[in-house]
Coordinates of C-alpha atoms and ligand atoms in Angstrom, one line a residue:
M1 CA 0.2 0.0 -0.1
V2 CA 1.3 3.4 -0.8
T3 CA 1.9 5.6 2.2
A4 CA 0.5 9.1 2.9
S5 CA 4.3 10.6 2.4
E6 CA 4.9 8.8 -0.6
I7 CA 1.6 10.2 -2.2
M8 CA 2.6 13.8 -1.1
D9 CA 6.1 13.2 -2.7
R10 CA 4.6 12.4 -5.8
V11 CA 2.1 15.3 -5.7
I12 CA 5.1 17.7 -5.1
K13 CA 7.1 16.2 -8.0
K14 CA 4.3 16.2 -10.3
N15 CA 3.3 19.7 -9.7
P16 CA 6.6 21.6 -9.1
G17 CA 6.4 25.2 -7.8
E18 CA 2.7 25.1 -6.8
A19 CA 3.2 26.0 -3.1
E20 CA -0.3 26.8 -2.3
F21 CA -1.6 23.5 -3.9
H22 CA 1.0 21.3 -2.0
Q23 CA -0.2 23.1 1.1
A24 CA -4.0 22.3 0.6
V25 CA -3.3 18.7 -0.5
H26 CA -1.0 18.1 2.6
E27 CA -3.8 19.4 4.9
V28 CA -6.5 17.2 3.7
L29 CA -4.0 14.2 3.2
T30 CA -2.9 14.5 6.9
S31 CA -6.7 14.8 8.0
I32 CA -7.8 11.6 6.1
V33 CA -5.0 9.1 7.2
P34 CA -7.3 7.5 9.8
V35 CA -9.9 7.2 7.1
L36 CA -7.8 5.5 4.6
D37 CA -6.3 3.3 7.4
R38 CA -9.7 2.0 8.4
N39 CA -11.3 1.8 5.0
H40 CA -8.8 0.1 2.6
R41 CA -11.1 0.1 -0.3
Y42 CA -10.1 3.9 -0.7
A43 CA -6.3 3.1 -1.0
K44 CA -7.0 0.0 -2.9
A45 CA -8.8 2.1 -5.7
R46 CA -6.2 4.8 -5.4
V47 CA -9.0 7.4 -4.7
F48 CA -6.8 10.2 -3.1
E49 CA -4.3 9.9 -6.1
R50 CA -7.1 10.5 -8.4
I51 CA -8.7 13.2 -6.3
V52 CA -5.5 15.2 -6.4
E53 CA -5.4 15.2 -10.2
P54 CA -7.8 17.5 -11.7
E55 CA -10.1 16.0 -14.4
R56 CA -9.3 18.7 -16.8
Q57 CA -7.1 22.1 -16.9
I58 CA -7.7 24.7 -19.3
I59 CA -5.3 27.6 -19.9
F60 CA -5.9 30.2 -22.5
R61 CA -4.9 33.5 -24.0
V62 CA -7.0 36.5 -23.0
P63 CA -6.1 39.7 -25.4
W64 CA -8.0 42.9 -24.7
Q65 CA -7.7 46.5 -25.8
D66 CA -7.6 49.3 -23.0
D67 CA -9.3 52.8 -23.6
N68 CA -6.2 54.2 -25.5
G69 CA -6.2 51.3 -27.9
E70 CA -3.3 49.7 -26.6
I71 CA -3.2 45.8 -26.6
W72 CA -2.7 43.6 -23.6
V73 CA -2.5 39.9 -23.1
N74 CA -3.5 38.0 -19.7
R75 CA -3.7 34.4 -19.1
G76 CA -6.9 32.6 -18.3
F77 CA -7.5 29.5 -16.4
R78 CA -10.4 27.1 -15.5
V79 CA -9.4 23.8 -13.7
E80 CA -12.5 21.4 -13.7
F81 CA -11.4 19.3 -10.7
N82 CA -14.0 16.9 -10.0
S83 CA -17.4 16.2 -11.0
A84 CA -18.2 13.1 -8.9
I85 CA -21.4 14.6 -7.2
G86 CA -22.5 17.5 -9.6
P87 CA -21.4 19.7 -12.3
Y88 CA -18.0 21.5 -11.7
K89 CA -18.9 24.7 -9.4
G90 CA -16.4 27.2 -8.1
G91 CA -15.7 30.9 -8.6
L92 CA -13.4 33.0 -10.8
R93 CA -10.6 35.2 -9.3
F94 CA -9.2 38.3 -11.3
H95 CA -6.1 39.2 -9.5
P96 CA -2.3 39.6 -10.7
T97 CA -1.2 37.0 -8.4
V98 CA -3.1 34.3 -10.1
N99 CA -1.4 31.4 -11.5
L100 CA -2.2 27.7 -12.1
G101 CA -1.0 26.8 -8.5
I102 CA -3.4 29.3 -6.8
I103 CA -6.3 28.1 -8.9
K104 CA -5.4 24.4 -8.2
F105 CA -5.5 25.0 -4.5
L106 CA -8.6 26.8 -4.5
G107 CA -10.4 24.2 -6.9
F108 CA -9.2 21.2 -4.6
E109 CA -10.4 23.0 -1.5
Q110 CA -13.8 23.7 -3.4
V111 CA -14.3 19.8 -4.1
F112 CA -14.6 19.2 -0.4
K113 CA -16.3 22.3 0.5
N114 CA -19.0 21.8 -2.1
A115 CA -19.6 18.1 -0.8
L116 CA -20.0 19.5 2.6
T117 CA -22.9 21.7 1.6
G118 CA -25.2 18.7 1.0
L119 CA -25.9 20.0 -2.6
P120 CA -25.2 18.3 -5.8
M121 CA -22.0 20.3 -6.8
G122 CA -18.7 19.3 -8.0
G123 CA -15.6 21.4 -7.7
G124 CA -13.7 23.8 -10.0
K125 CA -12.1 27.1 -9.9
G126 CA -10.8 29.7 -12.6
G127 CA -9.7 33.2 -13.1
S128 CA -6.9 35.3 -14.8
D129 CA -3.9 37.4 -13.7
F130 CA -6.0 40.5 -14.9
N131 CA -5.9 43.4 -12.3
P132 CA -9.5 45.1 -12.5
K133 CA -8.1 47.7 -10.2
G134 CA -7.8 51.2 -11.7
K135 CA -9.7 49.9 -15.0
S136 CA -12.6 51.7 -16.5
D137 CA -16.0 49.9 -16.7
D138 CA -15.3 49.7 -20.6
E139 CA -12.0 48.0 -20.1
V140 CA -13.3 45.5 -17.6
M141 CA -16.1 44.7 -20.0
R142 CA -13.8 44.2 -23.1
F143 CA -11.7 41.8 -20.8
C144 CA -14.6 39.9 -19.5
Q145 CA -15.8 39.5 -23.1
S146 CA -12.6 38.2 -24.3
F147 CA -12.3 35.9 -21.3
M148 CA -15.7 34.4 -21.8
T149 CA -15.2 34.0 -25.6
E150 CA -12.9 31.2 -24.7
L151 CA -14.5 30.1 -21.4
S152 CA -17.9 29.6 -23.2
R153 CA -16.5 26.5 -24.9
H154 CA -16.0 24.6 -21.7
I155 CA -18.8 25.7 -19.2
G156 CA -22.7 25.1 -19.2
A157 CA -25.6 24.9 -16.8
D158 CA -25.3 21.1 -16.4
T159 CA -21.4 21.0 -17.0
D160 CA -19.4 23.9 -15.2
V161 CA -21.2 26.9 -13.3
P162 CA -18.5 29.5 -12.4
A163 CA -19.2 32.4 -10.0
G164 CA -17.3 35.3 -8.5
D165 CA -14.3 35.4 -6.1
I166 CA -11.8 38.0 -5.6
G167 CA -11.9 40.9 -8.2
V168 CA -15.2 39.1 -9.7
G169 CA -18.5 40.7 -8.5
G170 CA -21.9 41.6 -10.0
R171 CA -20.3 43.9 -12.7
E172 CA -18.0 41.1 -14.0
I173 CA -20.5 38.4 -13.7
G174 CA -23.0 40.9 -15.7
F175 CA -20.5 41.3 -18.5
M176 CA -19.6 37.5 -18.7
F177 CA -23.1 36.4 -18.8
G178 CA -24.1 38.8 -21.5
Q179 CA -21.1 37.5 -23.7
Y180 CA -22.0 33.7 -23.1
K181 CA -25.6 34.3 -24.0
R182 CA -24.5 36.1 -27.3
I183 CA -22.2 33.3 -28.2
K184 CA -24.3 30.1 -27.2
N185 CA -27.7 31.8 -27.9
V186 CA -29.2 30.4 -24.7
F187 CA -30.3 31.8 -21.6
E188 CA -29.2 29.5 -18.8
G189 CA -27.9 29.5 -15.3
V190 CA -24.3 29.2 -16.5
L191 CA -23.0 31.7 -13.9
T192 CA -24.2 32.4 -10.3
G193 CA -24.1 35.7 -8.6
K194 CA -26.2 37.2 -11.3
G195 CA -28.3 40.3 -11.1
L196 CA -31.7 39.7 -9.3
N197 CA -33.7 40.8 -12.4
W198 CA -32.0 38.2 -14.6
G199 CA -31.9 35.0 -12.5
G200 CA -29.8 35.9 -9.6
S201 CA -30.8 34.7 -6.0
L202 CA -31.6 37.0 -3.0
V203 CA -29.0 36.4 -0.3
R204 CA -26.2 35.5 -2.8
T205 CA -24.4 38.7 -2.3
E206 CA -24.5 38.4 1.5
A207 CA -24.0 34.6 1.7
T208 CA -20.4 34.2 2.3
G209 CA -20.3 36.8 5.0
Y210 CA -23.5 35.7 6.6
G211 CA -22.9 32.1 6.3
L212 CA -19.6 32.6 8.0
I213 CA -21.4 34.2 11.0
Y214 CA -24.1 31.6 11.3
F215 CA -21.2 29.0 11.3
L216 CA -19.2 30.9 13.9
E217 CA -22.4 31.1 16.2
E218 CA -22.4 27.1 15.9
M219 CA -19.0 27.0 17.0
L220 CA -19.6 29.2 20.0
H221 CA -22.9 27.6 20.8
P222 CA -21.5 24.4 23.0
K223 CA -19.4 27.1 25.0
R224 CA -22.7 28.8 25.8
K225 CA -21.4 32.0 24.0
T226 CA -22.6 34.0 21.3
I227 CA -21.1 37.1 19.5
E228 CA -23.3 39.5 21.2
G229 CA -21.0 42.0 22.8
M230 CA -17.7 40.6 21.4
T231 CA -14.9 42.6 19.8
V232 CA -14.3 41.6 16.1
V233 CA -11.8 42.1 13.6
S234 CA -12.3 41.4 9.8
S235 CA -9.7 41.7 7.4
G236 CA -10.5 42.7 3.9
S237 CA -13.2 44.9 2.8
G238 CA -14.6 43.0 -0.1
N239 CA -17.9 41.0 -0.5
A240 CA -16.8 38.2 2.1
S241 CA -15.7 40.9 4.7
I242 CA -18.5 43.4 4.3
Y243 CA -21.2 41.1 4.8
A244 CA -19.6 39.3 7.7
V245 CA -19.2 42.6 9.5
E246 CA -23.1 43.3 8.6
K247 CA -24.2 40.1 10.1
C248 CA -21.9 40.7 13.2
Q249 CA -23.2 44.1 13.9
Q250 CA -27.0 42.7 13.3
L251 CA -26.2 40.3 16.1
G252 CA -24.6 42.9 18.7
A253 CA -20.9 42.6 18.1
K254 CA -18.6 45.5 17.6
V255 CA -16.3 45.4 14.7
V256 CA -13.2 47.6 15.2
A257 CA -11.0 47.2 12.1
M258 CA -11.2 46.1 8.3
S259 CA -8.4 46.5 5.7
D260 CA -7.3 46.2 2.1
S261 CA -4.0 45.5 0.5
N262 CA -2.8 48.9 1.3
G263 CA -3.4 48.9 5.1
Y264 CA -6.0 48.6 7.8
V265 CA -8.3 51.1 9.4
H266 CA -8.9 50.9 13.3
D267 CA -12.0 52.5 14.6
P268 CA -12.4 51.5 18.4
E269 CA -15.8 53.2 18.4
G270 CA -16.9 50.6 15.9
I271 CA -16.6 50.4 11.9
N272 CA -19.3 52.5 10.2
L273 CA -20.4 49.8 7.5
E274 CA -22.3 52.4 5.5
T275 CA -19.3 54.2 5.0
V276 CA -17.3 51.2 4.0
K277 CA -20.1 50.2 1.6
Q278 CA -19.9 53.6 -0.1
I279 CA -16.1 53.4 -0.6
K280 CA -15.7 49.8 -1.7
E281 CA -19.1 49.2 -3.4
V282 CA -20.0 52.5 -4.9
E283 CA -16.8 54.5 -5.4
R284 CA -14.5 51.5 -5.8
G285 CA -11.9 53.3 -3.5
R286 CA -9.5 52.7 -0.8
I287 CA -10.1 51.8 2.9
K288 CA -8.0 54.7 4.2
E289 CA -10.8 57.2 2.8
Y290 CA -12.8 56.1 5.9
L291 CA -10.9 58.7 7.8
K292 CA -12.1 61.5 5.8
S293 CA -15.6 61.1 7.6
H294 CA -14.4 59.3 10.8
P295 CA -11.2 61.4 11.8
H296 CA -10.9 59.6 15.2
A297 CA -10.1 56.3 13.4
T298 CA -6.5 55.6 12.5
F299 CA -5.0 54.0 9.2
H300 CA -2.0 52.0 9.4
D301 CA -0.1 51.1 6.2
D302 CA 0.7 47.5 7.1
W303 CA -2.2 45.3 6.3
R304 CA -0.7 42.3 8.4
G305 CA -0.7 44.5 11.4
I306 CA -4.4 44.1 11.8
W307 CA -3.9 40.9 13.9
S308 CA -2.1 42.8 16.4
I309 CA -5.4 44.6 17.7
K310 CA -6.9 43.2 20.9
M311 CA -10.0 41.1 19.9
D312 CA -12.3 38.2 20.9
I313 CA -13.0 37.2 17.4
A314 CA -10.8 37.1 14.2
L315 CA -12.2 37.0 10.8
P316 CA -9.6 36.6 8.1
N317 CA -11.6 37.6 5.0
A318 CA -9.0 38.7 2.6
T319 CA -6.6 36.3 1.1
Q320 CA -4.5 33.0 1.5
N321 CA -2.0 32.8 4.2
E322 CA -2.6 36.2 5.8
I323 CA -2.3 34.7 9.3
D324 CA 1.1 33.3 9.9
K325 CA 2.6 31.7 13.0
E326 CA 3.6 35.2 14.6
A327 CA 0.4 36.7 14.0
A328 CA -1.4 33.6 15.5
E329 CA 0.8 33.9 18.6
V330 CA -0.1 37.5 18.9
L331 CA -3.6 36.8 18.6
V332 CA -3.6 34.1 21.2
S333 CA -1.5 36.4 23.7
N334 CA -4.1 39.1 23.2
G335 CA -6.9 36.5 24.3
V336 CA -8.7 35.6 21.1
I337 CA -11.3 33.1 21.6
A338 CA -12.5 32.1 18.0
V339 CA -11.1 32.2 14.5
A340 CA -13.3 31.7 11.6
E341 CA -12.1 31.8 8.1
G342 CA -14.1 33.7 5.5
A343 CA -11.0 33.9 3.1
N344 CA -9.8 30.7 1.5
M345 CA -6.7 29.1 3.5
P346 CA -5.9 32.3 5.2
S347 CA -4.2 30.9 8.1
T348 CA -0.8 29.0 7.4
P349 CA -0.5 25.4 8.8
E350 CA 1.8 26.7 11.6
A351 CA -0.9 29.3 12.8
V352 CA -3.6 26.5 12.9
Q353 CA -1.3 24.7 15.0
V354 CA -1.0 27.6 17.4
F355 CA -4.6 28.0 17.5
H356 CA -5.4 24.3 18.3
D357 CA -2.4 24.3 21.0
A358 CA -4.2 27.2 22.8
G359 CA -7.7 25.8 22.6
V360 CA -8.8 28.8 20.3
L361 CA -12.0 27.6 18.6
F362 CA -11.0 27.5 14.8
G363 CA -13.5 27.3 11.8
P364 CA -11.6 26.2 8.6
A365 CA -12.5 27.9 5.3
K366 CA -13.7 24.8 3.8
A367 CA -16.6 24.4 6.2
A368 CA -17.1 28.3 7.5
N369 CA -17.0 29.8 4.0
A370 CA -19.2 27.5 2.3
G371 CA -22.1 29.8 2.7
G372 CA -21.4 31.6 -0.8
V373 CA -21.3 28.5 -2.8
A374 CA -24.4 27.1 -1.0
V375 CA -26.4 29.9 -2.1
S376 CA -24.9 29.6 -5.5
G377 CA -26.4 26.1 -5.4
L378 CA -29.5 27.5 -4.4
E379 CA -29.4 29.8 -7.2
M380 CA -28.9 26.8 -9.6
A381 CA -32.1 25.2 -8.3
Q382 CA -34.2 28.3 -8.5
N383 CA -32.8 28.8 -12.2
S384 CA -33.8 25.1 -13.2
Q385 CA -37.3 25.5 -11.5
R386 CA -37.6 29.1 -13.0
V387 CA -38.7 30.4 -9.5
S388 CA -37.3 33.1 -7.2
W389 CA -37.4 32.5 -3.5
P390 CA -37.9 35.4 -1.1
F391 CA -35.0 36.6 1.2
E392 CA -36.1 35.0 4.4
E393 CA -36.7 31.7 2.7
A394 CA -33.2 31.6 1.0
D395 CA -31.5 33.1 4.4
E396 CA -33.4 30.3 6.4
K397 CA -32.0 27.6 3.9
L398 CA -28.4 29.0 4.3
K399 CA -28.6 28.8 8.2
N400 CA -29.7 25.2 8.0
I401 CA -27.0 24.4 5.6
M402 CA -24.2 26.3 7.8
S403 CA -25.7 24.3 10.8
N404 CA -25.5 20.9 9.0
I405 CA -21.9 21.5 7.8
H406 CA -20.9 22.4 11.6
R407 CA -22.6 19.1 12.6
S408 CA -21.1 16.8 9.8
A409 CA -17.6 18.1 10.6
S410 CA -18.0 17.9 14.3
E411 CA -19.5 14.1 14.0
A412 CA -16.7 13.2 11.5
A413 CA -14.0 14.7 14.0
E414 CA -15.5 12.8 16.8
E415 CA -15.8 9.5 14.9
Y416 CA -12.3 9.6 13.9
G417 CA -10.8 10.4 17.2
C418 CA -10.3 14.1 17.3
P419 CA -13.0 15.7 18.7
G420 CA -13.4 19.4 18.2
N421 CA -11.1 19.6 15.5
L422 CA -13.2 21.0 12.7
V423 CA -10.1 20.9 10.2
A424 CA -10.0 17.2 10.4
G425 CA -13.8 16.8 10.5
A426 CA -14.5 19.1 7.3
N427 CA -11.8 17.3 5.4
I428 CA -12.9 13.7 6.4
A429 CA -16.6 14.4 5.8
G430 CA -16.0 16.1 2.5
F431 CA -13.6 13.5 1.4
I432 CA -15.9 10.4 2.2
K433 CA -18.8 11.9 0.3
V434 CA -16.9 12.6 -2.9
A435 CA -14.7 9.3 -2.5
D436 CA -17.7 7.1 -2.2
A437 CA -19.3 8.8 -5.4
M438 CA -16.1 8.0 -7.1
L439 CA -16.1 4.4 -6.1
D440 CA -19.7 4.1 -7.3
Q441 CA -18.9 5.4 -10.7
G442 CA -16.1 2.9 -11.5
L443 CA -12.6 3.9 -12.5
V444 CA -13.0 7.5 -13.7
Ligands
NDP501 P1 -13.0 41.0 -3.0 O1 -12.4 41.0 -4.3 O2 -14.6 41.5 -3.1 O3 -12.4 41.6 -2.0 C1 -11.2 41.2 -1.5 C2 -10.6 42.0 -0.4 O4 -9.3 41.4 0.3 C3 -10.3 43.3 -0.7 O5 -10.4 44.2 0.5 C4 -8.8 43.3 -1.0 O6 -8.1 44.4 -0.9 C5 -8.4 42.3 0.0 N1 -7.1 41.6 -0.5 C6 -7.1 40.7 -1.7 N2 -5.8 40.3 -1.8 C7 -5.2 40.7 -0.8 C8 -3.7 40.5 -0.7 N3 -3.0 39.9 -1.4 N4 -3.3 41.4 0.4 C9 -4.3 42.0 1.3 N5 -5.5 42.2 1.1 C10 -5.9 41.4 -0.1 O7 -13.2 39.4 -2.6 P2 -14.1 38.4 -1.8 O8 -14.3 39.1 -0.7 O9 -15.0 37.9 -2.6 O10 -12.9 37.4 -1.3 C11 -12.2 37.4 -0.1 C12 -11.8 36.0 0.1 O11 -12.9 35.3 0.4 C13 -10.9 35.3 -0.8 O12 -10.3 34.4 -0.3 C14 -12.0 34.4 -1.6 O13 -11.5 33.1 -2.0 C15 -13.0 34.2 -0.3 N6 -14.5 33.6 -0.7 C16 -15.2 34.4 -1.2 C17 -16.4 34.0 -1.6 C18 -17.4 34.8 -2.4 O14 -18.6 34.5 -2.3 N7 -17.1 36.2 -2.6 C19 -16.8 32.7 -1.3 C20 -16.0 31.8 -0.5 C21 -14.7 32.4 -0.1 P3 -7.6 45.2 -2.3 O15 -8.9 45.8 -2.7 O16 -6.7 46.3 -1.9 O17 -7.1 44.3 -3.2

């Protein structure tokens, strides 16, 4: 039988230079060793070796013209990772740091996250090294149209259904949907995160952030705590962060800091979310502009410094590996009681270890931020039935899904001898669901 370390060595050798992908695979593999030991049929059928190899990887040229007539060439990606339990599903990221390794780590995580939601969705992820920051609406539209011209060959409502991620929000989804429809001559739910008057779902905009806080409440519940009255810090100031902060404030917590890639704003009186929404969602500006209307707040140009603030709850909602070992140690020494990951893989493995050793409640991204894709799954269901659920109904379904994810992760952790370890529990529960489907479907 091949050992876990042999599997890991092969993954590293076969996928050189893809550090984030190695990190994501290593975490899952470490968690599922007891599952492989107990159920030899998975090892015999080489399920893990198959799961780490994407079913399909598409890399393409995206040429586009800026407002001055100058031509630019970006690289587009779509990694269709696993379709054992449904059509590929996962977001598109537009950010200059995007490369194949980043998309593979995100796609790999997505496979297990989607399985945890209980909805029939496989895993995929895509994007481009295009930087939407500072571009005009027309430039973003031309880029999105060029990107979709190639992507449209590979996706479809029953094949692969992308959504947003960093740098891809309602504006970009709209431009891409329009181009898909023009090329294919079909109006179908090929993307999620659509506008409400053309097939979008209520609660999709809020889903990742609200879902994160519903999950956090589940984490606190066994300790007889709620977030009411707690001091919270949420990094980032995009979709995930804004709606996590909104739900925290609705539930009576005080959020004192948010950030972007230029730095963080600290407002000890409590962040005014309307100001942040105006800056980020309307003006597409920078977080430091918050000080113009709230001069008592302070701006710090080191975005990682946000974790040195004293807080009860940490919500990393910006990007991967934003909390390292040192930041985790500072958080622990300042008395943090819970960390819930809205961003994907925002804590390094060393940071997670620090939290576990200190008994800090830790909600891993795969489980805690699954609300976004869950409501995307609900959007797909509404599209295929040609119905539209009211806000309260979609929100209630989201709440139930987050509660079920917490329960499955907790039960799996318990069953495999690591009670309370939601990292292991989420990986095990997600893996078993996908692995069993793969076994049922033969050698695919
Ligand atoms: P947005 O583009 O809306 O916002 C991203 C935010 O994070 C911005 O404030 C951005 O700052 C900041 N950020 C991004 N990269 C960096 C970096 N390298 N250093 C510091 N700050 C950075 O994206 P989302 O809110 O959608 O995504 C945030 C995280 O949540 C990602 O990890 C994403 O994968 C995850 N996620 C999102 C889901 C969704 O439904 N939107 C679903 C599940 C997970 P700046 O503007 O300066 O770049």
